[in-house]
Amino acid sequence: MMSDAAAPMPSADGLGCGEPTVLRERGQREVFCGLASIVWLHRKIQDAFFLIVGSRTCAHLMQAAAGVMIFAEPRFATAVIEERDLAGRGDMDAALDGIVGRLIARRPDIRLLFLVGSCPSEVIKYDLDRAAARLGQAHGPGVRILTWSGSGLETTFSQGEDRCLASMVPAAPAIGADAAPQLLVVGALAEVVEDQFGRLFDALGVGPVAFLPPRRAEALPAIGPATRFLLAHPWLGETAQALQARGAARLAAPFPLGAEGTTAWLKAAATAWGVPEDRFEAVTAAGRARATEALARHRERLAGKRLFLFPDSQIEVPLARMLARELGLVPVEVGTPYLHRDHLAPELALLPETRLSEGQDVERQLDRCRQARPDLVVCGLGLANPLEAEGLTTKWSIELLFTPIQGYDQAADLAELFARPLIRRAALAQ
Amino acid sequence: MQLTVWTYEAPPHVGAMRVAAAMTGVHLVLHAPQGDSYADLVFTMIERRSARPPVSYTSFQARDLGADTGALFQDSCRAVVERFQPQTLLVATTCTAELLQDDPGGLAATLGLTIPVITLDLSSYQRKETWGAHETFERLVRTLAGPGVLGPGAERPPRAAGERPGCNLLGPTALGFRHRDDVREVTRLLDRLGIAVHQVAPLGATPADIAALGRADFNVVMYPEIAAGAARWLERSYRQPATKTVPIGVGATRAFIHEVAGLAGVDPAPGLALLDEGDQPWAAPLRQPWYARSVDSTYLTGKKVFVFGDATHAVAAARVAAHELGFTVVGLGSYTREFGREVRAAAKDFGVEALITDDYLEVEAAVAAATPDLVLGTQMERHIAKRLGLPCAVISAPVHVQDFPARSAPLMGVEGANVLFDTLVHPLMMGLEEHLLDMFREDFEFRPDAAPSHLGTAATPAVATPDPAGAAPGPDRPAPIQPAPSAPPAAATSAGAATLITWATEAERELAKIPFFVRGKARRNTERFAKERGVATITVETLYDAKAHFSR
């Protein structure tokens, strides 16, 4: 399928030296759509509710992706479009208004309601912005209504977070052009990681610091030309654009995975704030030492192991960089659903020579994987058990989204995610 | 539009996947946007399948919508046939592609494939998973067994001399609740009766096996939700009668033995002998009746049970609970609307109103209102029961990874009856243990948060200690007194109204003297009693007034 686009594309089109060769493929994609981001976003923003306007498939996806993490009362739900809704638009508006009214009445703690678009709502061109304006009138100012699309037509997995955060940017208050510089850390991080970074920025004298998304929607950080922002994840292209449209400036950096990535990421902010070199060294020394020491144990087991990454969340390039440079793994193929060349430039500069692939034809990629016989495969849940049954060792990629892995003190946790499958296989082989 | 938090059933194309994944030599091409491939993980993770389901997705994206999605679908079909070389191709759309109106059947027909192509019309905006599986299986049978149908007035050819009577087992699929083990158990039972199993379908069948279904003398409809349509068509087309009894429980197994023996023209005695307890019932193959009669089971008498699941399993579990274990059925319901009539009829026998719904909040409210001692249900009810602090056993799909045990655990036949005894009784406190705990409740080892000894500490919050005194509401526990912001009124715990109910210190102390395994219920009942009467502060008096009220 789509074989014209599937051929390897050597860098004949003027990608200069340092620019990687990228194998671009189209075919069956074994990835989540952006709705899956809601699984972590709804835990992060504690007074927000995510209402998907979609189908039974969307509802089932959320259930399957959330897996065993069935919370007693999740802050997400699906308004399932039915046959009669497809017959006439008027009904659908009224039905949606009724559902939102009931939801808000039932959950008085909700301050922000996201109307989330899906594949079916996009194909029938249901106007969620208009619905949001109407519902905002009815339920504002106590409840703010924002919209974004997590459809598989437009988003892959973590790009849902990108759309969600981008939808919040225009709603954030403004800070004046003459305000002192403020740091905004962009991308959902575990609270423990946020707090660690907060303490480090504090010690460096970088600040004030705010986080997007905030833990509570009411506390949306102010944004303006004084904002300098650091992306915590590589999948935040649209959010970065929205922030830049409000005058904020992006601090280019590798992503905070591993000791090296974390140091470079902190350094980007320190440089922007003019933090003296010795102070930076002093503040980060302890974290770097702890990370290096903790990683050494895992390095013994992981060094030299060959690694194959299937595309999943876009974390693959920074992840491969960290695993290669700090743990000695050898990436055979690094697949990513989308390669943001600008935001990943500092990462690509550090990544050892490997095969990069963008997009997916899962059957061809499985062929390459079987042929390469890597020591460790990073892939989604649909592929993991079948590959294990073929004798390959796998690591579920979804865990990289649900586990705190950023920063110095999580570097070893990240390494352990990759060591554990190998330890287990060795243990069971005895 | 319908507001859905958790769903009992997946969309209909997942039902088609359950049939395709059960078979070999079949491949399903789904015209579907990027992201719909998530459904693979339900098979590889929940059922621990070691191969990907034989399903391919066109994975179209926004940029494809302006171009020719029909061509994309055709390319996908060609690639699938070339790579997987299936003997039969199934084609269907998921919800989004249904809106594109690409006509997969027409598109596939123009490819000139030499294998049968079956188009599934799945009506994603009206139908659900079980219907999708039913429809897919019936289409497969009609198409593949179609060429051999008997002409008008034609009789089934007689069996060859000396050949055993034979049947097909219809209905087991991938992701079915204990289907794998039921097939083994029913096959064993039929073998004892001298009846051969020709084909099991769709589980493990090839297209050739489906084409040969007409060879058997009759069909065993194991799961009517999936196989009823196919069995009806086979009855018309091949004059094959179909069984009506699903052999879950001792009574149903006995009836099933008589039914199949009649259909096969064999003596039921060898099968009935399996149900014979003999003079050593504790050591008989069928232990359930003796276990139910043994004195330790006395405490089961009249325990209130709420049953919800697919129609077949819910009705069967209710009958076993009531007639074979001596429980009282206080609620019976199903999410399979297609079988609402059967469930309503069964509910009438128990003197309860059937609950036919796929809204889990409605089920939760019904469970809370019925105040059962035990909930039998699906994974949904497991969560509902957990929230309400009630013991629960899973007896029906939708299922979780733990509902695919490594051991064989059928629900049908002799061993199924034994398994059901364990399933229904283990979540509850053992009889003697209950009495001993009551007697020695002041003993320091019987601290309020102690779990039944046989369940271990891990089971504590889910099972027998609904409400340790003074414990803060946790994520799995409802906050019964105040309407906590996270608890919906619809959840129908005592947090429904906006009234605040408080416990006087002495009442709280008195409550702590009640054995911990009934304390949660006492607390709930008392709060309900207080709320109904507008009592703001619960005193020792209120506690005993409520006890008197509810013990009537």
Short mmCIF file of N, CA, C and O in Angstrom, two decimals, chain A residues 119-227:
data_model
loop_
_atom_site.label_atom_id
_atom_site.label_comp_id
_atom_site.label_asym_id
_atom_site.label_seq_id
_atom_site.Cartn_x
_atom_site.Cartn_y
_atom_site.Cartn_z
N CYS A 119 -12.70 11.61 15.07
CA CYS A 119 -12.82 11.35 13.63
C CYS A 119 -14.25 11.57 13.13
O CYS A 119 -14.45 12.32 12.18
N PRO A 120 -15.25 10.94 13.75
CA PRO A 120 -16.61 11.15 13.21
C PRO A 120 -17.06 12.61 13.30
O PRO A 120 -17.67 13.12 12.35
N SER A 121 -16.77 13.30 14.39
CA SER A 121 -17.24 14.68 14.49
C SER A 121 -16.57 15.54 13.43
O SER A 121 -17.15 16.51 12.95
N GLU A 122 -15.33 15.19 13.06
CA GLU A 122 -14.67 15.96 12.01
C GLU A 122 -15.22 15.65 10.63
O GLU A 122 -15.38 16.54 9.80
N VAL A 123 -15.50 14.39 10.39
CA VAL A 123 -15.99 14.02 9.06
C VAL A 123 -17.37 14.63 8.81
O VAL A 123 -17.66 15.10 7.71
N ILE A 124 -18.21 14.67 9.85
CA ILE A 124 -19.51 15.30 9.64
C ILE A 124 -19.43 16.82 9.81
O ILE A 124 -20.43 17.51 9.74
N LYS A 125 -18.21 17.31 10.06
CA LYS A 125 -17.95 18.75 10.21
C LYS A 125 -18.84 19.37 11.29
O LYS A 125 -19.44 20.43 11.10
N TYR A 126 -18.93 18.69 12.40
CA TYR A 126 -19.68 19.25 13.52
C TYR A 126 -18.86 20.40 14.11
O TYR A 126 -17.68 20.23 14.44
N ASP A 127 -19.49 21.56 14.25
CA ASP A 127 -18.76 22.77 14.64
C ASP A 127 -18.65 22.87 16.16
O ASP A 127 -19.54 23.38 16.84
N LEU A 128 -17.53 22.36 16.68
CA LEU A 128 -17.35 22.36 18.13
C LEU A 128 -17.09 23.75 18.67
O LEU A 128 -17.43 24.06 19.81
N ASP A 129 -16.46 24.62 17.85
CA ASP A 129 -16.20 25.98 18.32
C ASP A 129 -17.50 26.72 18.59
O ASP A 129 -17.65 27.44 19.57
N ARG A 130 -18.44 26.52 17.68
CA ARG A 130 -19.75 27.16 17.84
C ARG A 130 -20.45 26.59 19.09
O ARG A 130 -21.03 27.33 19.89
N ALA A 131 -20.34 25.29 19.25
CA ALA A 131 -20.94 24.65 20.43
C ALA A 131 -20.30 25.20 21.70
O ALA A 131 -20.98 25.47 22.70
N ALA A 132 -18.97 25.38 21.66
CA ALA A 132 -18.26 25.89 22.84
C ALA A 132 -18.71 27.31 23.16
O ALA A 132 -18.91 27.66 24.33
N ALA A 133 -18.89 28.14 22.13
CA ALA A 133 -19.33 29.52 22.36
C ALA A 133 -20.72 29.51 22.99
O ALA A 133 -20.98 30.23 23.96
N ARG A 134 -21.58 28.65 22.47
CA ARG A 134 -22.95 28.58 22.98
C ARG A 134 -22.96 28.10 24.44
O ARG A 134 -23.59 28.68 25.31
N LEU A 135 -22.19 27.04 24.69
CA LEU A 135 -22.17 26.46 26.03
C LEU A 135 -21.45 27.38 27.02
O LEU A 135 -21.77 27.41 28.20
N GLY A 136 -20.47 28.14 26.50
CA GLY A 136 -19.75 29.09 27.34
C GLY A 136 -20.71 30.16 27.86
O GLY A 136 -20.63 30.59 29.01
N GLN A 137 -21.60 30.59 27.00
CA GLN A 137 -22.61 31.58 27.40
C GLN A 137 -23.50 31.02 28.50
O GLN A 137 -23.85 31.71 29.45
N ALA A 138 -23.85 29.75 28.33
CA ALA A 138 -24.78 29.14 29.28
C ALA A 138 -24.12 28.85 30.62
O ALA A 138 -24.77 28.96 31.66
N HIS A 139 -22.85 28.47 30.61
CA HIS A 139 -22.23 27.98 31.85
C HIS A 139 -21.11 28.87 32.37
O HIS A 139 -20.56 28.61 33.44
N GLY A 140 -20.72 29.90 31.58
CA GLY A 140 -19.66 30.80 32.04
C GLY A 140 -20.22 31.75 33.08
O GLY A 140 -21.44 31.86 33.22
N PRO A 141 -19.40 32.48 33.80
CA PRO A 141 -17.93 32.34 33.78
C PRO A 141 -17.44 31.22 34.71
O PRO A 141 -16.26 30.96 34.76
N GLY A 142 -18.35 30.56 35.42
CA GLY A 142 -17.92 29.52 36.36
C GLY A 142 -17.22 28.37 35.68
O GLY A 142 -16.27 27.81 36.21
N VAL A 143 -17.68 28.02 34.51
CA VAL A 143 -17.06 26.93 33.76
C VAL A 143 -16.64 27.47 32.40
O VAL A 143 -17.45 28.04 31.66
N ARG A 144 -15.36 27.29 32.10
CA ARG A 144 -14.86 27.70 30.79
C ARG A 144 -14.94 26.51 29.85
O ARG A 144 -14.70 25.37 30.26
N ILE A 145 -15.29 26.78 28.60
CA ILE A 145 -15.40 25.68 27.62
C ILE A 145 -14.36 25.91 26.53
O ILE A 145 -14.34 26.96 25.88
N LEU A 146 -13.48 24.94 26.33
CA LEU A 146 -12.48 25.01 25.26
C LEU A 146 -12.63 23.78 24.36
O LEU A 146 -13.20 22.77 24.78
N THR A 147 -12.12 23.88 23.15
CA THR A 147 -12.21 22.72 22.25
C THR A 147 -10.86 22.39 21.63
O THR A 147 -10.03 23.28 21.44
N TRP A 148 -10.68 21.15 21.34
CA TRP A 148 -9.54 20.69 20.55
C TRP A 148 -9.91 19.37 19.91
O TRP A 148 -10.91 18.76 20.30
N SER A 149 -9.12 18.95 18.93
CA SER A 149 -9.43 17.70 18.26
C SER A 149 -8.39 16.64 18.57
O SER A 149 -7.19 16.89 18.45
N GLY A 150 -8.85 15.48 18.98
CA GLY A 150 -7.95 14.35 19.19
C GLY A 150 -8.16 13.29 18.14
O GLY A 150 -7.83 12.12 18.35
N SER A 151 -8.72 13.68 17.01
CA SER A 151 -9.06 12.68 15.99
C SER A 151 -7.81 12.03 15.41
O SER A 151 -6.76 12.66 15.31
N GLY A 152 -7.95 10.79 15.02
CA GLY A 152 -6.86 10.08 14.37
C GLY A 152 -6.58 10.61 12.97
O GLY A 152 -5.54 10.33 12.39
N LEU A 153 -7.52 11.38 12.44
CA LEU A 153 -7.29 11.98 11.12
C LEU A 153 -6.19 13.03 11.21
O LEU A 153 -5.46 13.26 10.27
N GLU A 154 -6.07 13.66 12.37
CA GLU A 154 -5.13 14.77 12.51
C GLU A 154 -4.07 14.58 13.57
O GLU A 154 -3.06 15.26 13.54
N THR A 155 -4.32 13.70 14.51
CA THR A 155 -3.36 13.59 15.61
C THR A 155 -2.97 12.14 15.88
O THR A 155 -3.76 11.23 15.72
N THR A 156 -1.73 11.97 16.30
CA THR A 156 -1.22 10.68 16.72
C THR A 156 -0.89 10.76 18.20
O THR A 156 -0.05 11.57 18.60
N PHE A 157 -1.59 9.97 19.00
CA PHE A 157 -1.28 9.79 20.41
C PHE A 157 -0.98 11.10 21.15
O PHE A 157 -1.88 11.88 21.41
N SER A 158 0.31 11.36 21.43
CA SER A 158 0.67 12.51 22.26
C SER A 158 0.33 13.85 21.62
O SER A 158 0.31 14.88 22.30
N GLN A 159 0.09 13.86 20.32
CA GLN A 159 -0.32 15.12 19.68
C GLN A 159 -1.65 15.61 20.25
O GLN A 159 -1.99 16.77 20.11
N GLY A 160 -2.39 14.72 20.88
CA GLY A 160 -3.59 15.16 21.58
C GLY A 160 -3.25 16.15 22.68
O GLY A 160 -3.92 17.16 22.87
N GLU A 161 -2.16 15.85 23.41
CA GLU A 161 -1.73 16.80 24.45
C GLU A 161 -1.36 18.14 23.81
O GLU A 161 -1.69 19.21 24.34
N ASP A 162 -0.69 18.06 22.67
CA ASP A 162 -0.30 19.29 21.97
C ASP A 162 -1.54 20.14 21.65
O ASP A 162 -1.58 21.34 21.93
N ARG A 163 -2.56 19.49 21.09
CA ARG A 163 -3.79 20.23 20.73
C ARG A 163 -4.47 20.79 21.98
O ARG A 163 -5.00 21.89 21.97
N CYS A 164 -4.46 19.99 23.03
CA CYS A 164 -5.11 20.42 24.27
C CYS A 164 -4.42 21.66 24.84
O CYS A 164 -5.07 22.66 25.16
N LEU A 165 -3.09 21.58 24.94
CA LEU A 165 -2.36 22.73 25.52
C LEU A 165 -2.49 23.94 24.61
O LEU A 165 -2.64 25.08 25.09
N ALA A 166 -2.44 23.71 23.30
CA ALA A 166 -2.57 24.84 22.37
C ALA A 166 -3.92 25.52 22.55
O ALA A 166 -4.03 26.74 22.42
N SER A 167 -4.95 24.74 22.88
CA SER A 167 -6.28 25.34 23.06
C SER A 167 -6.33 26.20 24.32
O SER A 167 -7.18 27.09 24.44
N MET A 168 -5.45 25.94 25.25
CA MET A 168 -5.46 26.70 26.51
C MET A 168 -4.70 28.03 26.37
O MET A 168 -4.93 28.96 27.15
N VAL A 169 -3.78 28.09 25.40
CA VAL A 169 -2.91 29.28 25.30
C VAL A 169 -3.72 30.57 25.08
O VAL A 169 -3.50 31.55 25.80
N PRO A 170 -4.66 30.60 24.14
CA PRO A 170 -5.40 31.87 23.95
C PRO A 170 -6.24 32.24 25.18
O PRO A 170 -6.57 33.42 25.36
N ALA A 171 -6.55 31.26 26.02
CA ALA A 171 -7.39 31.53 27.19
C ALA A 171 -6.57 32.07 28.36
O ALA A 171 -7.14 32.54 29.35
N ALA A 172 -5.24 31.99 28.27
CA ALA A 172 -4.39 32.41 29.38
C ALA A 172 -4.35 33.94 29.47
O ALA A 172 -4.41 34.62 28.45
N PRO A 173 -4.25 34.47 30.70
CA PRO A 173 -4.14 35.92 30.83
C PRO A 173 -2.83 36.44 30.23
O PRO A 173 -1.90 35.66 29.99
N ALA A 174 -2.77 37.76 29.99
CA ALA A 174 -1.59 38.36 29.36
C ALA A 174 -0.66 38.94 30.41
O ALA A 174 -1.09 39.38 31.46
N ILE A 175 0.64 38.91 30.09
CA ILE A 175 1.56 39.72 30.90
C ILE A 175 2.13 40.79 29.98
O ILE A 175 2.35 40.56 28.79
N GLY A 176 2.41 41.94 30.54
CA GLY A 176 2.85 43.09 29.75
C GLY A 176 4.23 42.87 29.14
O GLY A 176 5.01 42.04 29.60
N ALA A 177 4.50 43.65 28.09
CA ALA A 177 5.76 43.55 27.39
C ALA A 177 6.92 43.99 28.28
O ALA A 177 8.06 43.54 28.11
N ASP A 178 6.63 44.87 29.23
CA ASP A 178 7.73 45.40 30.05
C ASP A 178 7.94 44.59 31.33
O ASP A 178 8.74 44.97 32.18
N ALA A 179 7.20 43.48 31.47
CA ALA A 179 7.39 42.64 32.65
C ALA A 179 8.76 41.96 32.60
O ALA A 179 9.35 41.83 31.52
N ALA A 180 9.24 41.54 33.77
CA ALA A 180 10.51 40.81 33.83
C ALA A 180 10.30 39.44 33.19
O ALA A 180 9.19 38.92 33.20
N PRO A 181 11.37 38.85 32.64
CA PRO A 181 11.23 37.53 32.00
C PRO A 181 10.67 36.49 32.95
O PRO A 181 11.00 36.48 34.14
N GLN A 182 9.80 35.67 32.42
CA GLN A 182 9.22 34.59 33.20
C GLN A 182 9.44 33.29 32.45
O GLN A 182 9.38 33.27 31.23
N LEU A 183 9.68 32.21 33.21
CA LEU A 183 9.90 30.90 32.56
C LEU A 183 8.61 30.08 32.60
O LEU A 183 7.96 29.99 33.63
N LEU A 184 8.29 29.52 31.45
CA LEU A 184 7.13 28.63 31.37
C LEU A 184 7.62 27.26 30.93
O LEU A 184 8.27 27.13 29.88
N VAL A 185 7.35 26.25 31.74
CA VAL A 185 7.70 24.88 31.37
C VAL A 185 6.45 24.26 30.75
O VAL A 185 5.38 24.22 31.38
N VAL A 186 6.56 23.79 29.51
CA VAL A 186 5.39 23.38 28.74
C VAL A 186 5.37 21.87 28.55
O VAL A 186 6.35 21.28 28.06
N GLY A 187 4.26 21.24 28.93
CA GLY A 187 4.10 19.79 28.78
C GLY A 187 3.78 19.17 30.12
O GLY A 187 4.36 19.54 31.15
N ALA A 188 2.84 18.23 30.12
CA ALA A 188 2.40 17.60 31.36
C ALA A 188 3.54 16.77 31.96
O ALA A 188 4.08 15.88 31.31
N LEU A 189 3.91 17.09 33.20
CA LEU A 189 4.94 16.35 33.92
C LEU A 189 4.33 15.85 35.22
O LEU A 189 3.42 16.47 35.76
N ALA A 190 4.87 14.75 35.73
CA ALA A 190 4.42 14.28 37.04
C ALA A 190 4.73 15.35 38.07
O ALA A 190 5.71 16.08 37.95
N GLU A 191 3.90 15.42 39.10
CA GLU A 191 4.09 16.47 40.11
C GLU A 191 5.46 16.39 40.76
O GLU A 191 6.10 17.41 41.02
N VAL A 192 5.93 15.16 40.98
CA VAL A 192 7.22 15.00 41.63
C VAL A 192 8.32 15.62 40.76
O VAL A 192 9.25 16.27 41.26
N VAL A 193 8.19 15.49 39.44
CA VAL A 193 9.18 16.04 38.52
C VAL A 193 9.07 17.56 38.48
O VAL A 193 10.08 18.28 38.53
N GLU A 194 7.85 18.05 38.42
CA GLU A 194 7.63 19.50 38.44
C GLU A 194 8.29 20.12 39.67
O GLU A 194 8.97 21.15 39.59
N ASP A 195 8.07 19.48 40.82
CA ASP A 195 8.62 20.02 42.06
C ASP A 195 10.14 20.02 42.05
O ASP A 195 10.78 20.96 42.50
N GLN A 196 10.72 18.95 41.51
CA GLN A 196 12.20 18.90 41.42
C GLN A 196 12.72 20.02 40.54
O GLN A 196 13.66 20.73 40.90
N PHE A 197 12.09 20.18 39.37
CA PHE A 197 12.54 21.24 38.46
C PHE A 197 12.33 22.61 39.11
O PHE A 197 13.17 23.51 38.98
N GLY A 198 11.22 22.76 39.80
CA GLY A 198 10.93 24.03 40.49
C GLY A 198 12.05 24.39 41.47
O GLY A 198 12.53 25.52 41.49
N ARG A 199 12.49 23.37 42.23
CA ARG A 199 13.56 23.63 43.20
C ARG A 199 14.87 23.97 42.50
O ARG A 199 15.60 24.85 42.93
N LEU A 200 15.16 23.29 41.39
CA LEU A 200 16.41 23.57 40.67
C LEU A 200 16.40 24.99 40.09
O LEU A 200 17.39 25.72 40.20
N PHE A 201 15.28 25.37 39.46
CA PHE A 201 15.20 26.72 38.88
C PHE A 201 15.33 27.76 39.99
O PHE A 201 15.98 28.80 39.82
N ASP A 202 14.74 27.46 41.11
CA ASP A 202 14.82 28.35 42.26
C ASP A 202 16.27 28.55 42.68
O ASP A 202 16.74 29.68 42.87
N ALA A 203 16.97 27.43 42.79
CA ALA A 203 18.37 27.50 43.23
C ALA A 203 19.23 28.23 42.20
O ALA A 203 20.22 28.87 42.54
N LEU A 204 18.84 28.12 40.93
CA LEU A 204 19.60 28.79 39.88
C LEU A 204 19.27 30.28 39.82
O LEU A 204 19.99 31.06 39.19
N GLY A 205 18.19 30.67 40.46
CA GLY A 205 17.75 32.05 40.35
C GLY A 205 17.01 32.31 39.05
O GLY A 205 16.92 33.45 38.58
N VAL A 206 16.47 31.25 38.43
CA VAL A 206 15.66 31.39 37.23
C VAL A 206 14.19 31.45 37.64
O VAL A 206 13.72 30.58 38.37
N GLY A 207 13.53 32.51 37.22
CA GLY A 207 12.12 32.57 37.60
C GLY A 207 11.55 33.95 37.40
O GLY A 207 12.27 34.84 36.92
N PRO A 208 10.30 34.12 37.69
CA PRO A 208 9.36 33.12 38.20
C PRO A 208 9.06 32.02 37.19
O PRO A 208 9.15 32.25 35.99
N VAL A 209 8.73 30.83 37.71
CA VAL A 209 8.49 29.66 36.86
C VAL A 209 7.02 29.26 36.95
O VAL A 209 6.46 29.22 38.04
N ALA A 210 6.42 28.98 35.82
CA ALA A 210 5.06 28.45 35.80
C ALA A 210 5.04 27.22 34.90
O ALA A 210 5.96 27.00 34.10
N PHE A 211 4.00 26.40 35.07
CA PHE A 211 3.89 25.17 34.29
C PHE A 211 2.60 25.16 33.49
O PHE A 211 1.56 25.62 33.96
N LEU A 212 2.70 24.64 32.28
CA LEU A 212 1.52 24.46 31.43
C LEU A 212 1.47 22.99 31.02
O LEU A 212 2.44 22.51 30.43
N PRO A 213 0.45 22.21 31.29
CA PRO A 213 -0.79 22.62 31.93
C PRO A 213 -0.61 22.83 33.43
O PRO A 213 0.22 22.16 34.04
N PRO A 214 -1.42 23.73 34.00
CA PRO A 214 -1.38 23.89 35.44
C PRO A 214 -2.15 22.75 36.11
O PRO A 214 -2.92 22.06 35.44
N ARG A 215 -1.92 22.57 37.41
CA ARG A 215 -2.63 21.49 38.11
C ARG A 215 -4.11 21.81 38.23
O ARG A 215 -4.93 20.92 38.30
N ARG A 216 -4.39 23.10 38.30
CA ARG A 216 -5.80 23.51 38.30
C ARG A 216 -6.02 24.49 37.18
O ARG A 216 -5.24 25.43 36.99
N ALA A 217 -7.10 24.29 36.43
CA ALA A 217 -7.35 25.11 35.25
C ALA A 217 -7.51 26.58 35.61
O ALA A 217 -7.24 27.46 34.80
N GLU A 218 -7.95 26.83 36.83
CA GLU A 218 -8.15 28.22 37.25
C GLU A 218 -6.82 28.97 37.32
O GLU A 218 -6.80 30.19 37.27
N ALA A 219 -5.73 28.20 37.47
CA ALA A 219 -4.42 28.82 37.62
C ALA A 219 -3.65 28.84 36.31
O ALA A 219 -2.45 28.58 36.27
N LEU A 220 -4.31 29.17 35.22
CA LEU A 220 -3.61 29.25 33.93
C LEU A 220 -2.53 30.33 34.02
O LEU A 220 -2.82 31.46 34.44
N PRO A 221 -1.30 29.99 33.64
CA PRO A 221 -0.23 30.99 33.76
C PRO A 221 -0.41 32.13 32.75
O PRO A 221 -0.96 31.93 31.67
N ALA A 222 0.04 33.33 33.13
CA ALA A 222 0.00 34.47 32.22
C ALA A 222 1.07 34.31 31.14
O ALA A 222 2.12 33.71 31.38
N ILE A 223 0.76 34.80 29.95
CA ILE A 223 1.66 34.63 28.80
C ILE A 223 1.84 35.97 28.10
O ILE A 223 0.88 36.75 27.98
N GLY A 224 3.04 36.22 27.63
CA GLY A 224 3.28 37.45 26.88
C GLY A 224 4.70 37.49 26.36
O GLY A 224 5.41 36.48 26.44
N PRO A 225 5.12 38.63 25.85
CA PRO A 225 6.48 38.74 25.29
C PRO A 225 7.57 38.47 26.33
O PRO A 225 8.70 38.15 25.94
N ALA A 226 7.23 38.60 27.61
CA ALA A 226 8.25 38.32 28.62
C ALA A 226 8.41 36.83 28.87
O ALA A 226 9.31 36.41 29.59
N THR A 227 7.54 36.03 28.29
CA THR A 227 7.59 34.57 28.53
C THR A 227 8.72 33.92 27.74
O THR A 227 8.86 34.13 26.54
#
